[in-house]
mmCIF file of C-alpha atoms and ligand atoms in Angstrom:
data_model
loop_
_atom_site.group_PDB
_atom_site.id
_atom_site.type_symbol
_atom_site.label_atom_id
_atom_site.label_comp_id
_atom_site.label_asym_id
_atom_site.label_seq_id
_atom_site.Cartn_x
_atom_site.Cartn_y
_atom_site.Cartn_z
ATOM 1 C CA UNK A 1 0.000 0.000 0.000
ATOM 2 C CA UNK A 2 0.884 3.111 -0.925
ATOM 3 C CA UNK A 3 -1.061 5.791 1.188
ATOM 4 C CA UNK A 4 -0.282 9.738 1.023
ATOM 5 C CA UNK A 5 -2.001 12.085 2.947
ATOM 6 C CA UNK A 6 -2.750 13.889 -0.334
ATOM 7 C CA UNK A 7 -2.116 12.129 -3.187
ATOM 8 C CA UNK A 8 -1.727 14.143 -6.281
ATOM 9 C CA UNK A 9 -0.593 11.507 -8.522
ATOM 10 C CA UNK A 10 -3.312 10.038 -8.493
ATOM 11 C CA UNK A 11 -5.580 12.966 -8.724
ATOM 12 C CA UNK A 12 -3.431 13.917 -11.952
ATOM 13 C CA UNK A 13 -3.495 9.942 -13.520
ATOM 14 C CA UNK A 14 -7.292 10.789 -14.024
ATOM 15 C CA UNK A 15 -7.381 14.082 -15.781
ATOM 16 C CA UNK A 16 -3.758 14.362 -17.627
ATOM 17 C CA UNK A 17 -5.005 14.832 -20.836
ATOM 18 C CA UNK A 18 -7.307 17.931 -19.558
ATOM 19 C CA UNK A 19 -4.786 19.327 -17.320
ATOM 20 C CA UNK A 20 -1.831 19.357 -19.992
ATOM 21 C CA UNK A 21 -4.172 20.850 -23.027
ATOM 22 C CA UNK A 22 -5.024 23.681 -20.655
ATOM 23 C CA UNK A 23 -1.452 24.169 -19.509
ATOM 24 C CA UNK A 24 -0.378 24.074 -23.717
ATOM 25 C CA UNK A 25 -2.932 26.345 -24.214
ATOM 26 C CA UNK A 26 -1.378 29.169 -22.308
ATOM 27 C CA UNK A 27 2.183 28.059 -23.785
ATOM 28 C CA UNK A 28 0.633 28.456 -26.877
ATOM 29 C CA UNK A 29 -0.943 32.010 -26.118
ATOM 30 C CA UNK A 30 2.158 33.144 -24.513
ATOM 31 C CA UNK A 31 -0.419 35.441 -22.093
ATOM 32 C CA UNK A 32 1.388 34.501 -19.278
ATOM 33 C CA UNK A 33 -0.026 37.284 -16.394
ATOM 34 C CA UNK A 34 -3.764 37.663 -16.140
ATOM 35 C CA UNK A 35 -5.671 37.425 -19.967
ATOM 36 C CA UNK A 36 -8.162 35.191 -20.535
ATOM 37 C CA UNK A 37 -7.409 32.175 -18.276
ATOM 38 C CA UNK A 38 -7.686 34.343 -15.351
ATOM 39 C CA UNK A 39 -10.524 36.546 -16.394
ATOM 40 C CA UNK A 40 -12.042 32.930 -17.066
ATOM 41 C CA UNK A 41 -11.290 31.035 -13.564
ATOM 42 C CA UNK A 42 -12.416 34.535 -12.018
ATOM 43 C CA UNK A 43 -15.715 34.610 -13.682
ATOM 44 C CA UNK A 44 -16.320 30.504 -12.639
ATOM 45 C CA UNK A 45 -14.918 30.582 -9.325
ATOM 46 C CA UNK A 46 -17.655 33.624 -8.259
ATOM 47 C CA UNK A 47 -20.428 31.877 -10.304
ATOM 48 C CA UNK A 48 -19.733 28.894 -8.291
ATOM 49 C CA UNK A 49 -19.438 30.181 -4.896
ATOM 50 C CA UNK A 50 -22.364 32.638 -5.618
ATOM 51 C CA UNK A 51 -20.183 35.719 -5.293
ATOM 52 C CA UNK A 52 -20.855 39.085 -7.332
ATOM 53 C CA UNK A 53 -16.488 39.090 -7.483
ATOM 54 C CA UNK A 54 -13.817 36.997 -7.637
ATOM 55 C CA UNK A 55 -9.963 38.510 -8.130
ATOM 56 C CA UNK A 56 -7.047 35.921 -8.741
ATOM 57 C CA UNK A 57 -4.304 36.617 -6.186
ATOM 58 C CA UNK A 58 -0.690 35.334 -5.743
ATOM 59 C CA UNK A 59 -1.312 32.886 -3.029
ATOM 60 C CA UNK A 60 -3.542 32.644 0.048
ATOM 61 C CA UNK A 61 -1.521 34.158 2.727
ATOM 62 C CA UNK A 62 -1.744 37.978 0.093
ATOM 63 C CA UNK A 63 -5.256 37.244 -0.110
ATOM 64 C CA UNK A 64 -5.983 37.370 3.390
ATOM 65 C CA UNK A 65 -3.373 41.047 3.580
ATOM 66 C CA UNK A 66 -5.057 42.615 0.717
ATOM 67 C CA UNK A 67 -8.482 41.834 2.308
ATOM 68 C CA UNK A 68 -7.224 43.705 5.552
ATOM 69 C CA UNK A 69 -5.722 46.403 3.193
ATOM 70 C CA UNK A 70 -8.896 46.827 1.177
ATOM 71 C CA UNK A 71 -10.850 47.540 4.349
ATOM 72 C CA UNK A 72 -8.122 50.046 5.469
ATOM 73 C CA UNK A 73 -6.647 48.434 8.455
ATOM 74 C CA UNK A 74 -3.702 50.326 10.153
ATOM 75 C CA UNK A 75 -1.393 50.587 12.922
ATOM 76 C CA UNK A 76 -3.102 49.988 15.970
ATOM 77 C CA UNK A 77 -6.627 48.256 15.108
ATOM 78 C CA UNK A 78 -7.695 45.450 16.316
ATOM 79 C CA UNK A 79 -8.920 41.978 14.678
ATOM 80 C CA UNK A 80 -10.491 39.353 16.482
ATOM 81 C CA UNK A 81 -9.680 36.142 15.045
ATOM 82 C CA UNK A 82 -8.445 32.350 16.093
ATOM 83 C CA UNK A 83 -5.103 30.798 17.124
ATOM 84 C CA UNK A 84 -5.510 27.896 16.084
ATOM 85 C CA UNK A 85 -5.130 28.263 12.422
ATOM 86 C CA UNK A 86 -2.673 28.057 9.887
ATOM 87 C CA UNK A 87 0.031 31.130 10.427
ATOM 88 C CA UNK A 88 -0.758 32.982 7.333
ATOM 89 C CA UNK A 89 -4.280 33.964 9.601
ATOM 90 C CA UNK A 90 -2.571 36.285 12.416
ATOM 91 C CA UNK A 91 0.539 36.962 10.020
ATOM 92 C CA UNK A 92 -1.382 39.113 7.482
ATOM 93 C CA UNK A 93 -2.699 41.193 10.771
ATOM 94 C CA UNK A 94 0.413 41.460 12.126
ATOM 95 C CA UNK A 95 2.405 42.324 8.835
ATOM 96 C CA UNK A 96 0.183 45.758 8.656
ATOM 97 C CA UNK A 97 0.842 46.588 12.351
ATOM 98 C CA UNK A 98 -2.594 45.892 14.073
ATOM 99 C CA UNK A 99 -3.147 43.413 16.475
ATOM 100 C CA UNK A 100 -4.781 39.825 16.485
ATOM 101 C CA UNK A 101 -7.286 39.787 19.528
ATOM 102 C CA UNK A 102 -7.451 35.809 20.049
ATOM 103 C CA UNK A 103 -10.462 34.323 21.341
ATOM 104 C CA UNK A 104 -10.441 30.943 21.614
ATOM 105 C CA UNK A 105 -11.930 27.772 19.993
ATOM 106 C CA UNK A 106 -15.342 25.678 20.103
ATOM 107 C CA UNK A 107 -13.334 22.731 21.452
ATOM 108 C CA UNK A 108 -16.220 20.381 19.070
ATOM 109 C CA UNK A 109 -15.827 22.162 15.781
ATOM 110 C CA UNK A 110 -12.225 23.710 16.474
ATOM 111 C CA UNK A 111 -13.386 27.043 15.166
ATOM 112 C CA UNK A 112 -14.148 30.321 16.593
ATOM 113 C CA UNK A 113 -16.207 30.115 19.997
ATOM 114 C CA UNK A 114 -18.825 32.685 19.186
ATOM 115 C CA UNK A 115 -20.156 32.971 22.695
ATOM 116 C CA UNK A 116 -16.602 34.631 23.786
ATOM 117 C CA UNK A 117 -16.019 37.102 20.828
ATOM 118 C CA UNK A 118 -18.250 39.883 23.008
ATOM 119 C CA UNK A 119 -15.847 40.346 25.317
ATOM 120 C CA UNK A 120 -13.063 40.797 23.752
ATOM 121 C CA UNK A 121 -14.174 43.732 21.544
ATOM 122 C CA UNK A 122 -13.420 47.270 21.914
ATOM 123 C CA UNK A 123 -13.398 50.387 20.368
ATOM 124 C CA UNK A 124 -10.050 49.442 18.383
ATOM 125 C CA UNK A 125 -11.633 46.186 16.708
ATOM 126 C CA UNK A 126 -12.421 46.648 12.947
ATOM 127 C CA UNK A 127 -13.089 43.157 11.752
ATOM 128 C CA UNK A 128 -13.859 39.672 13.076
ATOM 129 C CA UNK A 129 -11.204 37.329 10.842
ATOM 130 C CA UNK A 130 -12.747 33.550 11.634
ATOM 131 C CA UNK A 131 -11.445 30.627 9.708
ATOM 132 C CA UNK A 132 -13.646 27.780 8.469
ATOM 133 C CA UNK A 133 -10.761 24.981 9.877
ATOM 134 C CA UNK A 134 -10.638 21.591 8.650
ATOM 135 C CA UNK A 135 -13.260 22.887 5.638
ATOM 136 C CA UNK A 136 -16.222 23.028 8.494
ATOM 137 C CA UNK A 137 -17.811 26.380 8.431
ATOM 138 C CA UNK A 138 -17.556 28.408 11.183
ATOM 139 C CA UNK A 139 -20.716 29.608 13.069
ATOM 140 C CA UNK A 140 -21.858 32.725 9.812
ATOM 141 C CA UNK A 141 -24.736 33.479 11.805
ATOM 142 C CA UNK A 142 -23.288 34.480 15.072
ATOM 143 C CA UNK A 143 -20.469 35.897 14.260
ATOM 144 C CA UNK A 144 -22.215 37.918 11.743
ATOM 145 C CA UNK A 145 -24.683 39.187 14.184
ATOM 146 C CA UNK A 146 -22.358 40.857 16.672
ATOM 147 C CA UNK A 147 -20.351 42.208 13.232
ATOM 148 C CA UNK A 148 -23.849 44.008 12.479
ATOM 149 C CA UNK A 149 -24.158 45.182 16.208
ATOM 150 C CA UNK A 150 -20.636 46.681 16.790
ATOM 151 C CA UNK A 151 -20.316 47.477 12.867
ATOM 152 C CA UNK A 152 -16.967 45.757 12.414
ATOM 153 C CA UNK A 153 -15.939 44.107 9.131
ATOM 154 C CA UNK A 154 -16.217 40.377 8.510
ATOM 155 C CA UNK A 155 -13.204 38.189 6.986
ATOM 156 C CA UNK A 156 -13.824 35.092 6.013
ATOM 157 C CA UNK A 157 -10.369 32.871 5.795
ATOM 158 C CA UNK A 158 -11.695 30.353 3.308
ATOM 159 C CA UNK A 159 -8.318 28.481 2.463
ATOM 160 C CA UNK A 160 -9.350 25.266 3.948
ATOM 161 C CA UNK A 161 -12.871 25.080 2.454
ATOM 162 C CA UNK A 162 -13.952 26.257 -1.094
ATOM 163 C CA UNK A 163 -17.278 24.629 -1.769
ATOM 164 C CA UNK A 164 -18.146 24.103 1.899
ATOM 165 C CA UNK A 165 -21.762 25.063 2.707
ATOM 166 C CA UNK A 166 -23.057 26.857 5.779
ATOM 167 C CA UNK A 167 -27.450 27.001 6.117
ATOM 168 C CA UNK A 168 -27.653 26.500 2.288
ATOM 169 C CA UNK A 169 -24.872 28.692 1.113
ATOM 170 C CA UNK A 170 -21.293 28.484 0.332
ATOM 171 C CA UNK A 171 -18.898 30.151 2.493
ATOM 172 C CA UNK A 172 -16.647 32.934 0.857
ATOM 173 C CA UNK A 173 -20.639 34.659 0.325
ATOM 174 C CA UNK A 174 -21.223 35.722 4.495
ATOM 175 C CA UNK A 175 -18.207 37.981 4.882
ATOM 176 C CA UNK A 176 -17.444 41.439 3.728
ATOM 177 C CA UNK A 177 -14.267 39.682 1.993
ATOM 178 C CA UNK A 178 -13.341 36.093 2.032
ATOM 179 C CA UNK A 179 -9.567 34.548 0.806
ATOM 180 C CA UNK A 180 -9.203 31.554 -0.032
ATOM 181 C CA UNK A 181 -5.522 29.494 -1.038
ATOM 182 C CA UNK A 182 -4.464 27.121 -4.229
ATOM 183 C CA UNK A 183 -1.874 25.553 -2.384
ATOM 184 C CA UNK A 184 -1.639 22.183 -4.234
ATOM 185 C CA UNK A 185 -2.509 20.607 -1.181
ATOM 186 C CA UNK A 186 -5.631 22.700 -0.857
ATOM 187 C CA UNK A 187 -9.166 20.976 -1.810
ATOM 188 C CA UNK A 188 -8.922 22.930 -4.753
ATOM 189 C CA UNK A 189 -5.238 23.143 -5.106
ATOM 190 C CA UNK A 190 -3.561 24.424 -7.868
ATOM 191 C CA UNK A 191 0.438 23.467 -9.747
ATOM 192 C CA UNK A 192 2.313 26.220 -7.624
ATOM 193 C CA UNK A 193 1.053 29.175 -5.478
ATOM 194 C CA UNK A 194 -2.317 30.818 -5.825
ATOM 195 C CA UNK A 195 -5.235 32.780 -4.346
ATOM 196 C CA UNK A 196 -7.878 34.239 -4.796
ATOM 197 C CA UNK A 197 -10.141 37.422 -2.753
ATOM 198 C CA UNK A 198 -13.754 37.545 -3.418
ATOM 199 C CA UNK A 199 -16.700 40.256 -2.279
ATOM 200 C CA UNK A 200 -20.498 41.211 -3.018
ATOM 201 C CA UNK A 201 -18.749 44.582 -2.284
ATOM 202 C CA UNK A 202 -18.450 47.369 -5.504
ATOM 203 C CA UNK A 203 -16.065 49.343 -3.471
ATOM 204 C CA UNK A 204 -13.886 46.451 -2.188
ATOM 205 C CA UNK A 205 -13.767 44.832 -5.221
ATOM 206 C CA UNK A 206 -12.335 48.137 -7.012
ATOM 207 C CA UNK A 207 -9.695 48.458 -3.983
ATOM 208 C CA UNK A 208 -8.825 44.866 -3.985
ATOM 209 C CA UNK A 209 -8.189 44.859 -7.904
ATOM 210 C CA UNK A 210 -5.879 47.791 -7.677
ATOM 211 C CA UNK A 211 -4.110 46.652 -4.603
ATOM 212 C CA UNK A 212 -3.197 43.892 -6.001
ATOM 213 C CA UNK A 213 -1.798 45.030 -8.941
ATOM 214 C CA UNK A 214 0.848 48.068 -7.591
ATOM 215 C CA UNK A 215 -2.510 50.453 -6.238
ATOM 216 C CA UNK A 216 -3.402 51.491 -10.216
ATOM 217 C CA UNK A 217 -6.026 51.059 -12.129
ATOM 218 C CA UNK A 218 -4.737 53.476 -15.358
ATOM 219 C CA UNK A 219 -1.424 52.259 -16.251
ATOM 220 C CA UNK A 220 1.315 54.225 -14.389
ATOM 221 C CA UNK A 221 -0.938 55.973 -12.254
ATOM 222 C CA UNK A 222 -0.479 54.583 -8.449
ATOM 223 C CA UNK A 223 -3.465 55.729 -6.448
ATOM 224 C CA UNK A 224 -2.785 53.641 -2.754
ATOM 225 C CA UNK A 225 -0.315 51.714 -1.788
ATOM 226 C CA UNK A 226 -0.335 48.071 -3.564
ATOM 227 C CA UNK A 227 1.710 45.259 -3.741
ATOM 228 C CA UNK A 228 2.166 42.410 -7.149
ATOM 229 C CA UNK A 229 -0.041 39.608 -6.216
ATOM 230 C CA UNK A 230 -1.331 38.197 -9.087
ATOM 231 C CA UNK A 231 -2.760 34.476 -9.647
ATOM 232 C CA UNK A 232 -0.746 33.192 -13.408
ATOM 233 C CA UNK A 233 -2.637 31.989 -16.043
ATOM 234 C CA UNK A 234 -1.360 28.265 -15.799
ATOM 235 C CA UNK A 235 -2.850 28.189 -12.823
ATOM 236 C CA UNK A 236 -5.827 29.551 -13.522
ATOM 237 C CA UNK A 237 -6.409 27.359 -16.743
ATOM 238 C CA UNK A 238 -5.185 24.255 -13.897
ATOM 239 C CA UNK A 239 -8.016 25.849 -11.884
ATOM 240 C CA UNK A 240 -10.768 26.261 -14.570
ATOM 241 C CA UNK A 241 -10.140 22.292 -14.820
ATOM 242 C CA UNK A 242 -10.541 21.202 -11.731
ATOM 243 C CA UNK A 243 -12.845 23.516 -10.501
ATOM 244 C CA UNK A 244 -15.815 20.884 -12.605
ATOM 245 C CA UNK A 245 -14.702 17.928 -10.190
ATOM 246 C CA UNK A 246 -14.911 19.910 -6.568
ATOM 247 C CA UNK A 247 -18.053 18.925 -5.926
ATOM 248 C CA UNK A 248 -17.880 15.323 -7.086
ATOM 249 C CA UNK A 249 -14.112 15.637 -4.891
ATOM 250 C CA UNK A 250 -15.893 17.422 -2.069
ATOM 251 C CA UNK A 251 -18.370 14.473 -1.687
ATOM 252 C CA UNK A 252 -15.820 12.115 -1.631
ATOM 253 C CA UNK A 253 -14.029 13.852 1.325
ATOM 254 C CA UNK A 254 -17.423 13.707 2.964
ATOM 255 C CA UNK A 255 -17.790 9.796 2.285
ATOM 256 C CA UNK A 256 -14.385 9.221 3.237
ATOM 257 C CA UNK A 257 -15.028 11.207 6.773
ATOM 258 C CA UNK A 258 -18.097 9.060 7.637
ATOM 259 C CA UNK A 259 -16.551 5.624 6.397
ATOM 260 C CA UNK A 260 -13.285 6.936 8.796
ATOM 261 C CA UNK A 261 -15.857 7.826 11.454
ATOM 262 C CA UNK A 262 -18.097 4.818 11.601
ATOM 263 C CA UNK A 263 -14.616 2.821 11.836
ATOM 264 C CA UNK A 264 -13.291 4.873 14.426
ATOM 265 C CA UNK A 265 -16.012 5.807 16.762
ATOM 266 C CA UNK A 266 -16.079 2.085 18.964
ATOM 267 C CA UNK A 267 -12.480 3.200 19.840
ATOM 268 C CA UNK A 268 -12.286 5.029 23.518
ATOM 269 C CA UNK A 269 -9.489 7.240 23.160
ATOM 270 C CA UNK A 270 -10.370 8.657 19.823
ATOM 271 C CA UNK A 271 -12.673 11.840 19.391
ATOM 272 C CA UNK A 272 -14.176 11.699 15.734
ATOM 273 C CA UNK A 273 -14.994 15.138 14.525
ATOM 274 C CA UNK A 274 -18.594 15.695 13.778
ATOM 275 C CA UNK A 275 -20.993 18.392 11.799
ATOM 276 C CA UNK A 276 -23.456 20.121 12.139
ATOM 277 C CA UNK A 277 -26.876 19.187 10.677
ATOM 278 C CA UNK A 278 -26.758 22.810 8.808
ATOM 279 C CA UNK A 279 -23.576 22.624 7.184
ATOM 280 C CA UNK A 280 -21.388 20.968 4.325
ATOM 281 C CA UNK A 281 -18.445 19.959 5.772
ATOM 282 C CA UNK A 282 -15.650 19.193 3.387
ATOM 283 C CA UNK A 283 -13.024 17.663 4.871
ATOM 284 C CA UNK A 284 -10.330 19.265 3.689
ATOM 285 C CA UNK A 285 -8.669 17.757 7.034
ATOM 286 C CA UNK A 286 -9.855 14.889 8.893
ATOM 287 C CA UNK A 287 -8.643 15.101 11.777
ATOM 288 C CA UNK A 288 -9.045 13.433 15.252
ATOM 289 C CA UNK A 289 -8.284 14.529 19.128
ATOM 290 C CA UNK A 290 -6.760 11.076 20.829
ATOM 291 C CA UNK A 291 -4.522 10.635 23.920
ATOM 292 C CA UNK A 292 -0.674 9.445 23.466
ATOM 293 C CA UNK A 293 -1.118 11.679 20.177
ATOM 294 C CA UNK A 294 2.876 11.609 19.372
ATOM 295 C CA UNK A 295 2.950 7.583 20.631
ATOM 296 C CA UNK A 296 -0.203 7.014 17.784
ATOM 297 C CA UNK A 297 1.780 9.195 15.058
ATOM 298 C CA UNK A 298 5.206 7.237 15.144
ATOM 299 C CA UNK A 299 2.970 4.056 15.415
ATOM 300 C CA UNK A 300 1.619 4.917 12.217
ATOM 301 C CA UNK A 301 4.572 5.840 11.091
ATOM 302 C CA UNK A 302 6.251 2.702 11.453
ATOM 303 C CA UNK A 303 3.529 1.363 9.004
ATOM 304 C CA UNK A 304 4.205 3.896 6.331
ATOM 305 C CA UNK A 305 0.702 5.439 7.396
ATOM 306 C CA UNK A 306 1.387 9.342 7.029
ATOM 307 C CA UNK A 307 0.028 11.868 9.408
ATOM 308 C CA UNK A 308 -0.130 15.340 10.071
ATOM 309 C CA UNK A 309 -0.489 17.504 13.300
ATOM 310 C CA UNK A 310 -2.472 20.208 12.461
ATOM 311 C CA UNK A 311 -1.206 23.049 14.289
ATOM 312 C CA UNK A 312 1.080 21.763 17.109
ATOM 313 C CA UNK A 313 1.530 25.407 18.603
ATOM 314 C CA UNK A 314 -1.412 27.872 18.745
ATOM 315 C CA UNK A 315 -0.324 30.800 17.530
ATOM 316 C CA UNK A 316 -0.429 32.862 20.797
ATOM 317 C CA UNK A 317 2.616 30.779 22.034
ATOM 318 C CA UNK A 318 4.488 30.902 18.452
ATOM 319 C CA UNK A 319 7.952 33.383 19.145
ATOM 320 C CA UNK A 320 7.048 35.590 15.928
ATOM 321 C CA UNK A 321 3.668 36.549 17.905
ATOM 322 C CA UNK A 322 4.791 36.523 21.906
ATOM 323 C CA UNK A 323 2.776 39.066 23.737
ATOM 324 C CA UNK A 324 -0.519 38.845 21.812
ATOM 325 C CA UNK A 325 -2.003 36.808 24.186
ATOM 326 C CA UNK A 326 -0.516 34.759 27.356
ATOM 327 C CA UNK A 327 -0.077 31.067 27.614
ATOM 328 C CA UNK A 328 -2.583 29.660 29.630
ATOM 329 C CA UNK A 329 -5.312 32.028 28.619
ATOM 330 C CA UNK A 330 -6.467 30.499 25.356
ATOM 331 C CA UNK A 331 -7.104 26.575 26.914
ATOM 332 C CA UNK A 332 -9.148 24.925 24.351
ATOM 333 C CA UNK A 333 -6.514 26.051 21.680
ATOM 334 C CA UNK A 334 -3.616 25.023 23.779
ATOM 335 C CA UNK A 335 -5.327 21.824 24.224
ATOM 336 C CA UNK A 336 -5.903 20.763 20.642
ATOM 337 C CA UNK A 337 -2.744 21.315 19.644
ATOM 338 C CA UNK A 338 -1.682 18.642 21.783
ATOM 339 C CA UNK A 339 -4.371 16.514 21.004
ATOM 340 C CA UNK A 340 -5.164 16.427 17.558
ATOM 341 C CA UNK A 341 -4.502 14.241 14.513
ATOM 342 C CA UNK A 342 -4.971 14.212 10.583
ATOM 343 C CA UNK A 343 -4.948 11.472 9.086
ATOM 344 C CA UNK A 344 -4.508 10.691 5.023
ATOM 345 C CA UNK A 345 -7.790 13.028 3.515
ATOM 346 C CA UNK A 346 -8.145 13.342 -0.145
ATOM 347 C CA UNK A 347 -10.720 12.327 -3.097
ATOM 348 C CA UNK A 348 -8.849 9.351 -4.298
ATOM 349 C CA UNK A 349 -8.452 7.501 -1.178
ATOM 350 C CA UNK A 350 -9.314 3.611 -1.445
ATOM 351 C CA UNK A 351 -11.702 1.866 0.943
ATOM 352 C CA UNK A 352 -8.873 -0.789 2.006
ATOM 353 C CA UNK A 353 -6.891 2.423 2.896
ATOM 354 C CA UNK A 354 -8.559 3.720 5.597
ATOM 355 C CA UNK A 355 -9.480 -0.222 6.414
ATOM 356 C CA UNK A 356 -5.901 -0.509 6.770
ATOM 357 C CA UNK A 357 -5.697 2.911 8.845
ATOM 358 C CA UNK A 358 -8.180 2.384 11.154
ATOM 359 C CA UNK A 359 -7.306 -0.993 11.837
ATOM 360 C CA UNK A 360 -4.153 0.199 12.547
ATOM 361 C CA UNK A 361 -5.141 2.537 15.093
ATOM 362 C CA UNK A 362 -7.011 -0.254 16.752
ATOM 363 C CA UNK A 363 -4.494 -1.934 17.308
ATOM 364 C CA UNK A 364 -2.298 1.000 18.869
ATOM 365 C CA UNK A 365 -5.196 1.129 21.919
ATOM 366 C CA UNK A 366 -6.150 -2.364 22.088
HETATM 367 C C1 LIG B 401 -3.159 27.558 3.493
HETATM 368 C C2 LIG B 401 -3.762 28.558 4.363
HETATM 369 C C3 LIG B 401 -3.514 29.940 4.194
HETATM 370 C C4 LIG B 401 -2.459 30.478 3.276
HETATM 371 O O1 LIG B 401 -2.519 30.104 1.974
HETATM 372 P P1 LIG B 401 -1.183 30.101 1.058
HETATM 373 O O2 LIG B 401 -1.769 29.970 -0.318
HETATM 374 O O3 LIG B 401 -0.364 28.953 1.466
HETATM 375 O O4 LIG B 401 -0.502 31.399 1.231
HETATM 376 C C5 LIG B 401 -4.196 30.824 5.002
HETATM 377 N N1 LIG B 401 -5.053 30.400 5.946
HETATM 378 C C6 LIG B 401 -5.306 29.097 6.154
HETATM 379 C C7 LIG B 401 -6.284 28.703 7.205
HETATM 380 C C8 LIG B 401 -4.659 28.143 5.387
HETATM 381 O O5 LIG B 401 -4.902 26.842 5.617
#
């Protein structure tokens, strides 16, 4: 057996031919930066998502800094967000010299607790920055409602879940922004780095556009400050392929999850995650809270069963961010991170795989 915890090989073996015409077809055009590819992927991705715009960025980590540009966050102001996300979440605040306000997590779902976000806002917080982890959505309505009440911006970090669906919608459609990340590894991953900001907004659509392309919309005329973050057309025509499987690749996930889960769930010291009857969960991670945690991993290990540890250190107690927040004060987060698991998540998985997986694990607490 040959199990990866994302197998692209595999995911490439079944749509080569696609995925190399679309790739000659920009060789061919020789538009290399934006053109039609983009313009193309742009127009599908926000028909998809049911989005008014969609603007192809570098990678996910810009996405989520020219969202906090666009909405004209400075020195100073405050975002309310999770630590127990990726880096790129808190690094994007923290790169235009505000401040990530941590609250911690739901310790079920992993994502933002709403009941705590209240009390942690004050008359420096501009936006509420939650992060749908592990592709489940995190609670719209909530967090939403106390965005309307204190009139603070809404930032949806959608890297981990494109296509994941919250009371009948996708997420990336709640928020005043949402970012979401092509990182091959990504549900919908692309061949190198990629991004991507969508809005329902006019006005932040016009300042994300220009932002990310040097603050200009004429030619030579830089209006704001911007930066060069722009998505390439080989990965957009990569994109406009794949982007016709994510559903059917989405469901899959979700199969995978419950065949994982119905295996799993006898064992004692294993925590299966779970949804929510009102959301699509995608499963861009499936990931488990067990004891021994680092014991289970090298077991695994030792039978070529790869795992991941997704994150190991909030980001409160991460050197780059000291001072944010103090250890001890963020418990749930602290906790997962010693806790939790992912184990081997992608479309092409085999049934005899995770057979072979959750036997395995089994047999580590039996
Ligand atoms: C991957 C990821 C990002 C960053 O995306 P890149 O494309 O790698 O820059 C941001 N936030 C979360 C939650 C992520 O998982």
């Amino acid at each position: 057996m040959n199990i990866q915890m994302v197998d692209l090989k595999r995911q490439y073996s079944k749509i080569k031919s696609q995925i190399d015409n679309a790739i000659h077809e920009v060789i061919d055009s020789t538009q290399f930066i934006l053109g039609k590819k983009v313009q193309e992927f742009e127009q599908n991705a926000a028909n998809y998502l049911g989005v008014k715009y969609a603007v192809g960025v570098a990678n996910g980590t810009d996405a989520l800094q020219i969202a906090l540009m666009a909405i004209g966050l400075g020195k100073d102001d405050e975002v309310i967000t999770t630590p127990f996300t990726f880096v790129a979440t808190t690094e994007a605040i923290v790169m235009l010299g505000a401040k990530p306000v941590y609250v911690d997590i739901d310790p079920v779902t992993y994502n933002l607790n709403p009941n705590q976000i209240e009390e942690k806002i004050t008359s420096r917080t501009k936006a509420i920055l939650p992060v749908h982890l592990y592709g489940n959505p995190a609670e719209m309505d909530e967090i939403l409602s106390i965005a309307k009440k204190y009139n603070l911006f809404v930032i949806e970090d959608s890297a981990q879940a494109f296509g994941a669906i919250y009371k009948g919608k996708k997420v990336c459609s709640f928020g005043d922004i949402a970012c979401i990340s092509f990182f091959p590894s990504k549900n919908l991953g692309c061949y190198g780095d990629g991004g991507m900001v969508v809005t329902n907004n006019d006005e932040l659509h016009e300042k994300v556009r220009m932002i990310a392309s040097h603050g200009s919309k004429v030619r030579y005329v830089h209006e704001i400050l911007g930066m060069n973050s722009r998505l390439d057309a080989i990965q957009a025509a990569i994109l406009n392929v794949k982007l016709n499987y994510i559903d059917e690749w989405n469901d899959r996930r979700n199969y995978f999850a419950k065949l994982y889960t119905e295996k799993l769930s006898s064992i004692e010291n294993v925590k299966t995650p779970t949804q929510k009857d009102y959301v699509k969960h995608i499963y861009h991670q499936y990931t488990i809270r067990v004891e021994r945690r680092d014991e289970l991993q090298k077991f695994l290990s030792s039978k070529n069963i790869p795992t991941a540890i997704h994150y190991p250190i909030p980001l409160h107690l991460q050197p780059a961010f000291r001072g944010f927040a103090e250890e001890g004060s963020l418990p749930e987060s602290e906790k997962a991170a010693k806790q939790v698991i992912s184990l081997p998540m992608h479309p092409d998985l085999l049934e005899e795989e995770i057979e072979f997986i959750t036997n395995s694990i089994k047999e580590f607490y039996s």
